[in-house]
Short mmCIF file of C-alpha atoms in Angstrom, two decimals:
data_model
loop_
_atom_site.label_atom_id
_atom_site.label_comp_id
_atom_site.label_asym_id
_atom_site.label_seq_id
_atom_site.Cartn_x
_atom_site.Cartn_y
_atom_site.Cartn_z
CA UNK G 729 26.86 -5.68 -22.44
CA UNK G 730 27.75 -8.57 -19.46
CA UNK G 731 24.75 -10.10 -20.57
CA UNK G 732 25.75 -10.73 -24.11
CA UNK G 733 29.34 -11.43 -22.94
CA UNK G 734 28.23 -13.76 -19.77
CA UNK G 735 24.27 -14.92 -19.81
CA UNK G 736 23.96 -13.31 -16.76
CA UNK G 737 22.69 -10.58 -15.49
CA UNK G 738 23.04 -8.84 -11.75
CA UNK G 739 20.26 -7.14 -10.86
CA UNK G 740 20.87 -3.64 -9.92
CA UNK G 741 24.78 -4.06 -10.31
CA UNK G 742 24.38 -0.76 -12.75
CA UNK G 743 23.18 1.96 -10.82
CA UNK G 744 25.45 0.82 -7.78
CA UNK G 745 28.37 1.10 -9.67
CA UNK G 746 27.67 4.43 -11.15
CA UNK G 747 27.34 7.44 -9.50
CA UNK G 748 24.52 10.67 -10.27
CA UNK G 749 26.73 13.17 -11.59
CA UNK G 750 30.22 12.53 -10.61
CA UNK G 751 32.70 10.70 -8.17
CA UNK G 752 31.40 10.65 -5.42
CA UNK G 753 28.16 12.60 -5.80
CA UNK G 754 26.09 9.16 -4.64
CA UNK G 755 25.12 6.24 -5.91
CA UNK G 756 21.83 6.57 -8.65
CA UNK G 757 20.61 3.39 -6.19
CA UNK G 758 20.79 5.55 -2.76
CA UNK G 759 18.67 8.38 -4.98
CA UNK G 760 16.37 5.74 -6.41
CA UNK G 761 15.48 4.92 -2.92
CA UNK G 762 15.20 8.36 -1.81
CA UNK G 763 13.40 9.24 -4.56
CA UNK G 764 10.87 5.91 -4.51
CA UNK G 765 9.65 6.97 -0.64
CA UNK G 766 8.92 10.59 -1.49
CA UNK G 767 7.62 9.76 -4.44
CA UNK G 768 5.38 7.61 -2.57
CA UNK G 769 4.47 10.02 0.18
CA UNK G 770 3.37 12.47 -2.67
CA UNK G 771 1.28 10.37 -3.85
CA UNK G 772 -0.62 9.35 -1.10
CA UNK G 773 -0.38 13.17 -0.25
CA UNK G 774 -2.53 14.32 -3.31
CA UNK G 775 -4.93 11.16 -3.38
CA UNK G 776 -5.72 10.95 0.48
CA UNK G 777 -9.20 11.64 0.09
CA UNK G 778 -9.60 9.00 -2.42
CA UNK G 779 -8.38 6.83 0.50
CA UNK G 780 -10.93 8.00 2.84
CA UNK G 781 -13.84 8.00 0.10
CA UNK G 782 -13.09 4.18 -0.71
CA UNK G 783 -15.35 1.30 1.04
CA UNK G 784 -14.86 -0.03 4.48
CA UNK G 785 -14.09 -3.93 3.04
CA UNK G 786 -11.94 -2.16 0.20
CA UNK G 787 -9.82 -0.69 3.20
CA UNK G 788 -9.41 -3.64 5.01
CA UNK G 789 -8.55 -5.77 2.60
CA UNK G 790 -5.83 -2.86 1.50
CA UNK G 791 -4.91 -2.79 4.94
CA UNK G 792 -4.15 -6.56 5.40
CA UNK G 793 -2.33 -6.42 2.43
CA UNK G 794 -0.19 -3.89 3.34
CA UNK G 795 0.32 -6.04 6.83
CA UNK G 796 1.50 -8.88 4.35
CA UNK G 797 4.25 -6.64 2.77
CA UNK G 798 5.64 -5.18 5.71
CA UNK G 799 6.42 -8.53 7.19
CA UNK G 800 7.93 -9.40 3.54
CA UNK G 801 9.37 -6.52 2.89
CA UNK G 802 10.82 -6.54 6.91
CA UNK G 803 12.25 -10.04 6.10
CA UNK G 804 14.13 -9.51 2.81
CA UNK G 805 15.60 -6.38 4.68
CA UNK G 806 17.00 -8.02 7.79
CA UNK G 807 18.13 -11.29 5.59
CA UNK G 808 19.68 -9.05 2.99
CA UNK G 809 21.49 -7.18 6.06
CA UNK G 810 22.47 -9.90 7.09
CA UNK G 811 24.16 -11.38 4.47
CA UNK G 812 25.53 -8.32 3.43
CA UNK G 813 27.58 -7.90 6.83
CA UNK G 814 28.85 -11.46 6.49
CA UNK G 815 29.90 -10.94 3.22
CA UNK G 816 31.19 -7.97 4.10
CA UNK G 817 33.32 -9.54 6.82
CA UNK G 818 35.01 -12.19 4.89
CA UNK G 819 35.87 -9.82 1.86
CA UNK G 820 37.62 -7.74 5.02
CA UNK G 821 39.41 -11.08 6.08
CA UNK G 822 39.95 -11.81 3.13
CA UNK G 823 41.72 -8.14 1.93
CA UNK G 824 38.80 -8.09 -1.18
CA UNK G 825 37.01 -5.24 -0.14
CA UNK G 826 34.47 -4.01 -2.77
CA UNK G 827 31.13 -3.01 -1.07
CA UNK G 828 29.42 -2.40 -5.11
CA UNK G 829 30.25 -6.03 -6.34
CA UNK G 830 28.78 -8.37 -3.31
CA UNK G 831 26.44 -10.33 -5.26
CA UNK G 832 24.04 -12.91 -3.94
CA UNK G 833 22.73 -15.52 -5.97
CA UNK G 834 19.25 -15.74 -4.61
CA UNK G 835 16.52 -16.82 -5.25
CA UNK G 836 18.04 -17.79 -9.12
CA UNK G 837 21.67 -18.22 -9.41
CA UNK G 838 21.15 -17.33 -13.06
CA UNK G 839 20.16 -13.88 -12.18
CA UNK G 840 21.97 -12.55 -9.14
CA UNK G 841 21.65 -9.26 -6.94
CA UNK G 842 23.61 -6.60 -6.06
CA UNK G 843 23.16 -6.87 -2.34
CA UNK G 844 23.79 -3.15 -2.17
CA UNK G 845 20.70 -2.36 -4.52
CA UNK G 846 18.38 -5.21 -2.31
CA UNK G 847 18.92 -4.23 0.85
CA UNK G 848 18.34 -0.22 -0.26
CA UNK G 849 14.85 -1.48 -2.50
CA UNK G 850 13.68 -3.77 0.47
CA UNK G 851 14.24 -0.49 2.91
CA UNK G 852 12.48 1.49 1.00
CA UNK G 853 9.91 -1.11 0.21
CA UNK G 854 9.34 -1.71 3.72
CA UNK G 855 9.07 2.12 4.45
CA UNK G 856 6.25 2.31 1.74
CA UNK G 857 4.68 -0.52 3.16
CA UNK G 858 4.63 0.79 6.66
CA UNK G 859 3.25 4.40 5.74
CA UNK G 860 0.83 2.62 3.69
CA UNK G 861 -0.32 1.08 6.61
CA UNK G 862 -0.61 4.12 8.53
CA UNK G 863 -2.66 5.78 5.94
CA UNK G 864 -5.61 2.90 5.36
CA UNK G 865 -5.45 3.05 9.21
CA UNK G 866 -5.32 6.97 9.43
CA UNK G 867 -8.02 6.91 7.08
CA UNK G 868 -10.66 4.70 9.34
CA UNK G 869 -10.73 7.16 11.72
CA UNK G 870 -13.51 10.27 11.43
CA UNK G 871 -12.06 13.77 12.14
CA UNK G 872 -13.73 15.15 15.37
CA UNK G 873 -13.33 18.33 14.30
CA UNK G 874 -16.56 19.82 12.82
CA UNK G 875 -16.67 23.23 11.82
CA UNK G 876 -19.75 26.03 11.95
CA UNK G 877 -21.76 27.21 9.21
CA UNK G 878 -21.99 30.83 9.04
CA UNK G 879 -26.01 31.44 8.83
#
């Protein structure tokens, strides 16, 4: 409805402002978060062996991928952080206090974010990335545990 009233749209502003199930329960962004990593982690979980059944250049080119979104992922974290906490600081000078409605208009000032949803994404983001990571690396290494046939 802002959109048709406005032209713009802030990304994420939606699920800040509203909470799961009722005042106070959380905000739907905090459980999308949650919810992206484990869903993640469950994931890799079930399909590990497809991880460690995939080609050696296949890996590493995963794996230097992964590097690559980590150190983005990393970066729009701390500079959303950052940002937020300023903003955060003159809203408190300032007596305009709202933690839900600190927008930033970045990278298109047509179509700004919530900084509250960013910096929660990017954190999760850069969690995914990180166990991802870990598991193309996990995944080079050959168990040394061998176990006996029974004759």
């Amino acid at each position: 409805m802002e959109y048709d009233k406005t032209g713009a749209l802030n990304i994420g502003e939606t699920i800040v402002k509203n909470d799961l199930i009722f005042d106070g329960s959380g905000k739907l962004v905090t459980y999308l978060a949650i919810f992206s990593v484990i869903t993640w982690f469950c994931v890799t979980k079930i399909g590990y062996s497809r991880v460690q059944n995939t080609p050696k250049i296949v890996r590493s080119v995963l794996s230097v991928l992964s590097i690559i979104l980590i150190v983005v992922a990393a970066y729009e974290f701390t500079y959303n952080f950052t940002v937020w906490g300023a903003l955060i600081t003159v809203h408190t000078i300032n007596n305009s206090l709202n933690f839900d409605e600190i927008n930033l208009s970045y990278p298109n000032p047509e179509t700004p974010w919530n900084l509250v949803f960013a910096t929660k994404m990017t954190l999760a983001a850069l969690i995914i990335s990180c166990h991802a990571f870990y598991i193309i690396q996990r995944s080079d290494k050959k168990s040394s545990i061998f176990v006996k046939e029974q004759s």
